[in-house]
PDB file of C-alpha atoms (C1' of nucleotides) in Angstrom:
ATOM      1  CA  MET A 252      10.908  14.239  -6.071  1.00 63.00           C
ATOM      2  CA  ALA A 253       7.255  14.840  -5.411  1.00 80.00           C
ATOM      3  CA  THR A 254       5.893  11.901  -7.349  1.00 86.00           C
ATOM      4  CA  SER A 255       5.775  13.247 -10.900  1.00 89.00           C
ATOM      5  CA  ASP A 256       2.817  12.439 -13.107  1.00 90.00           C
ATOM      6  CA  ALA A 257       5.085   9.966 -14.892  1.00 92.00           C
ATOM      7  CA  GLN A 258       5.453   8.066 -11.637  1.00 93.00           C
ATOM      8  CA  VAL A 259       1.693   7.925 -11.227  1.00 94.00           C
ATOM      9  CA  GLU A 260       1.212   6.746 -14.800  1.00 93.00           C
ATOM     10  CA  GLN A 261       3.981   4.217 -14.269  1.00 94.00           C
ATOM     11  CA  VAL A 262       2.253   2.766 -11.231  1.00 95.00           C
ATOM     12  CA  ARG A 263      -1.086   2.679 -13.025  1.00 95.00           C
ATOM     13  CA  ALA A 264       0.593   1.012 -16.012  1.00 94.00           C
ATOM     14  CA  LEU A 265       2.250  -1.629 -13.850  1.00 95.00           C
ATOM     15  CA  VAL A 266      -0.996  -2.438 -12.085  1.00 96.00           C
ATOM     16  CA  ALA A 267      -2.713  -2.660 -15.463  1.00 95.00           C
ATOM     17  CA  THR A 268      -0.068  -5.148 -16.630  1.00 95.00           C
ATOM     18  CA  ILE A 269      -0.766  -7.578 -13.809  1.00 96.00           C
ATOM     19  CA  PRO A 270      -2.256 -10.632 -15.587  1.00 96.00           C
ATOM     20  CA  VAL A 271      -5.185 -12.653 -14.375  1.00 96.00           C
ATOM     21  CA  GLY A 272      -4.373 -15.142 -11.647  1.00 95.00           C
ATOM     22  CA  ARG A 273      -1.437 -13.010 -10.502  1.00 96.00           C
ATOM     23  CA  VAL A 274      -1.041 -10.322  -7.853  1.00 96.00           C
ATOM     24  CA  ALA A 275       1.497  -7.661  -6.851  1.00 96.00           C
ATOM     25  CA  THR A 276       2.321  -5.890  -3.620  1.00 97.00           C
ATOM     26  CA  TYR A 277       2.265  -2.125  -3.051  1.00 97.00           C
ATOM     27  CA  GLY A 278       5.952  -2.314  -2.246  1.00 96.00           C
ATOM     28  CA  ASP A 279       6.805  -4.088  -5.482  1.00 95.00           C
ATOM     29  CA  ILE A 280       4.777  -1.615  -7.524  1.00 96.00           C
ATOM     30  CA  ALA A 281       6.313   1.330  -5.721  1.00 95.00           C
ATOM     31  CA  GLU A 282       9.759  -0.147  -6.261  1.00 94.00           C
ATOM     32  CA  ALA A 283       9.071  -0.852  -9.945  1.00 94.00           C
ATOM     33  CA  ALA A 284       7.669   2.639 -10.441  1.00 94.00           C
ATOM     34  CA  GLY A 285      10.654   4.197  -8.725  1.00 93.00           C
ATOM     35  CA  LEU A 286       8.631   5.432  -5.775  1.00 94.00           C
ATOM     36  CA  SER A 287      10.222   5.668  -2.355  1.00 92.00           C
ATOM     37  CA  THR A 288       7.240   4.484  -0.358  1.00 95.00           C
ATOM     38  CA  PRO A 289       4.306   2.134  -1.011  1.00 96.00           C
ATOM     39  CA  ARG A 290       2.043   4.714   0.649  1.00 95.00           C
ATOM     40  CA  THR A 291       2.112   6.655  -2.611  1.00 96.00           C
ATOM     41  CA  VAL A 292       0.915   3.578  -4.507  1.00 96.00           C
ATOM     42  CA  GLY A 293      -2.068   3.266  -2.210  1.00 95.00           C
ATOM     43  CA  TRP A 294      -2.744   6.967  -2.661  1.00 96.00           C
ATOM     44  CA  ILE A 295      -2.779   6.552  -6.455  1.00 96.00           C
ATOM     45  CA  MET A 296      -5.087   3.562  -6.190  1.00 96.00           C
ATOM     46  CA  ARG A 297      -7.675   5.272  -4.030  1.00 94.00           C
ATOM     47  CA  THR A 298      -7.328   8.411  -6.170  1.00 92.00           C
ATOM     48  CA  ASP A 299      -8.433   6.540  -9.281  1.00 87.00           C
ATOM     49  CA  SER A 300      -8.437   2.775  -9.711  1.00 89.00           C
ATOM     50  CA  ALA A 301     -11.613   2.431 -11.791  1.00 90.00           C
ATOM     51  CA  ASP A 302      -9.671   1.406 -14.900  1.00 92.00           C
ATOM     52  CA  LEU A 303      -7.266  -0.742 -12.928  1.00 95.00           C
ATOM     53  CA  PRO A 304      -7.419  -4.279 -11.508  1.00 96.00           C
ATOM     54  CA  TRP A 305      -7.080  -2.908  -7.968  1.00 95.00           C
ATOM     55  CA  HIS A 306      -8.002  -6.336  -6.581  1.00 95.00           C
ATOM     56  CA  ARG A 307      -4.713  -7.669  -7.974  1.00 97.00           C
ATOM     57  CA  VAL A 308      -2.857  -5.229  -5.752  1.00 97.00           C
ATOM     58  CA  ILE A 309      -2.280  -6.455  -2.213  1.00 96.00           C
ATOM     59  CA  GLY A 310      -0.181  -5.581   0.799  1.00 96.00           C
ATOM     60  CA  ALA A 311       2.997  -7.227   2.004  1.00 94.00           C
ATOM     61  CA  GLY A 312       2.691 -10.881   2.924  1.00 92.00           C
ATOM     62  CA  GLY A 313      -0.483 -11.263   0.867  1.00 94.00           C
ATOM     63  CA  ARG A 314      -2.538  -8.993   3.124  1.00 94.00           C
ATOM     64  CA  PRO A 315      -5.570  -7.614   1.227  1.00 94.00           C
ATOM     65  CA  ALA A 316      -7.125  -4.183   1.795  1.00 92.00           C
ATOM     66  CA  ALA A 317      -8.966  -4.312   5.134  1.00 89.00           C
ATOM     67  CA  HIS A 318     -11.878  -2.058   4.044  1.00 89.00           C
ATOM     68  CA  MET A 319     -12.780  -4.385   1.199  1.00 91.00           C
ATOM     69  CA  ALA A 320     -10.721  -7.490   1.892  1.00 93.00           C
ATOM     70  CA  ASP A 321     -13.756  -9.711   1.380  1.00 92.00           C
ATOM     71  CA  ARG A 322     -14.386  -8.205  -2.046  1.00 93.00           C
ATOM     72  CA  GLN A 323     -10.732  -8.397  -3.081  1.00 94.00           C
ATOM     73  CA  LEU A 324     -10.290 -11.973  -1.940  1.00 94.00           C
ATOM     74  CA  ARG A 325     -13.534 -12.870  -3.697  1.00 94.00           C
ATOM     75  CA  LEU A 326     -12.359 -11.334  -6.981  1.00 95.00           C
ATOM     76  CA  LEU A 327      -8.911 -12.928  -6.706  1.00 95.00           C
ATOM     77  CA  ALA A 328     -10.398 -16.304  -5.901  1.00 95.00           C
ATOM     78  CA  ALA A 329     -12.624 -15.924  -8.978  1.00 96.00           C
ATOM     79  CA  GLU A 330      -9.494 -15.412 -11.069  1.00 96.00           C
ATOM     80  CA  GLY A 331      -7.884 -18.537  -9.719  1.00 95.00           C
ATOM     81  CA  VAL A 332      -5.598 -16.944  -7.119  1.00 96.00           C
ATOM     82  CA  ALA A 333      -4.841 -19.220  -4.184  1.00 94.00           C
ATOM     83  CA  ILE A 334      -6.185 -17.958  -0.861  1.00 94.00           C
ATOM     84  CA  ARG A 335      -5.010 -19.223   2.517  1.00 91.00           C
ATOM     85  CA  ASP A 336      -6.888 -18.369   5.701  1.00 89.00           C
ATOM     86  CA  GLY A 337      -8.087 -15.039   4.346  1.00 91.00           C
ATOM     87  CA  ARG A 338      -4.683 -14.173   2.910  1.00 93.00           C
ATOM     88  CA  VAL A 339      -3.356 -14.403  -0.645  1.00 95.00           C
ATOM     89  CA  ASP A 340      -0.883 -17.182  -1.297  1.00 93.00           C
ATOM     90  CA  MET A 341       2.041 -15.172  -2.686  1.00 92.00           C
ATOM     91  CA  ARG A 342       3.761 -18.385  -3.671  1.00 90.00           C
ATOM     92  CA  GLY A 343       3.386 -18.342  -7.428  1.00 88.00           C
ATOM     93  CA  ALA A 344       0.761 -15.598  -7.335  1.00 93.00           C
ATOM     94  CA  ARG A 345       3.190 -12.658  -7.023  1.00 94.00           C
ATOM     95  CA  PHE A 346       3.603 -11.092 -10.483  1.00 95.00           C
ATOM     96  CA  PRO A 347       7.305 -10.480 -11.303  1.00 92.00           C
ATOM     97  CA  PHE A 348       7.560  -7.101 -13.020  1.00 92.00           C
ATOM     98  CA  PRO A 349       9.832  -7.632 -16.078  1.00 83.00           C
ATOM     99  CA  ASP A 350      11.879  -4.436 -15.935  1.00 71.00           C
ATOM    100  CA  THR A 351      11.553  -0.849 -14.858  1.00 65.00           C
ATOM    101  CA  PRO A 352      12.120   1.491 -17.846  1.00 54.00           C
ATOM    102  CA  ASN A 353      12.461   4.267 -15.340  1.00 54.00           C
ATOM    103  CA  GLY A 354      15.513   2.560 -13.898  1.00 54.00           C
TER     104      GLY A 354
ATOM    105  C1'  DT B  87       2.096  27.270   8.463  1.00 63.15           C
ATOM    106  C1'  DT B  88       1.098  22.883  11.725  1.00 63.15           C
ATOM    107  C1'  DA B  89      -1.497  18.728  12.780  1.00 63.15           C
ATOM    108  C1'  DC B  90      -4.186  14.569  11.573  1.00 63.15           C
ATOM    109  C1'  DT B  91      -5.230  10.914   8.542  1.00 63.15           C
ATOM    110  C1'  DG B  92      -4.510   6.957   5.215  1.00 63.15           C
ATOM    111  C1'  DA B  93      -5.677   1.130  -0.558  1.00 63.15           C
ATOM    112  C1'  DC B  94       1.789   0.541   3.292  1.00 63.15           C
ATOM    113  C1'  DG B  95       6.153  -1.724   5.217  1.00 63.15           C
ATOM    114  C1'  DG B  96       9.526  -3.048   8.565  1.00 63.15           C
ATOM    115  C1'  DA B  97      11.118  -3.917  13.267  1.00 63.15           C
ATOM    116  C1'  DG B  98      10.246  -4.662  18.174  1.00 63.15           C
ATOM    117  C1'  DA B  99       7.506  -6.574  22.056  1.00 63.15           C
TER     118       DA B  99
ATOM    119  C1'  DC C 239       0.952 -15.146  15.466  1.00 63.15           C
ATOM    120  C1'  DT C 240      -1.076 -10.174  16.893  1.00 63.15           C
ATOM    121  C1'  DC C 241      -0.334  -5.506  18.366  1.00 63.15           C
ATOM    122  C1'  DT C 242       2.339  -1.224  18.401  1.00 63.15           C
ATOM    123  C1'  DC C 243       5.633   2.521  16.819  1.00 63.15           C
ATOM    124  C1'  DC C 244       8.276   5.044  13.288  1.00 63.15           C
ATOM    125  C1'  DG C 245       9.099   6.505   8.503  1.00 63.15           C
ATOM    126  C1'  DC C 246       7.461   7.762   4.188  1.00 63.15           C
ATOM    127  C1'  DC C 247       4.414  10.858   0.826  1.00 63.15           C
ATOM    128  C1'  DA C 248       0.023  13.224  -0.382  1.00 63.15           C
ATOM    129  C1'  DG C 249      -4.489  15.090   0.946  1.00 63.15           C
ATOM    130  C1'  DT C 250      -7.509  17.669   3.930  1.00 63.15           C
ATOM    131  C1'  DA C 251      -8.808  20.757   7.880  1.00 63.15           C
TER     132       DA C 251
END
DNA sequence: TTACTGACGGAGA
DNA sequence: CTCTCCGCCAGTA
């Protein structure tokens, strides 16, 4: 499987469903989208994340994107997300994806 | 075609 | 806790 367009749309859809004050990890999104590696999620994001709340997408353990961590943390903090020592407090902030229609 | 790079994640030191 | 190495997939040279 070479990441069908459906997978890409799935990832984009999942990211778009992340509500305010919540966040999701690349791994969770990849898992929910049926991807085999979170790298692909990051690829999709950088490819086109203009219409997506990219700031609600973080790395494992609440690690924000290094190139724009300040911006992401700032946006998350503005939405009410708890930040701890420059990292996102996953406790209660991690958005639980309801179900994966893709299976 | 091979090699290098990158919005990642896990395990080892 | 920080740093490093391997695996994974897609893009670019």
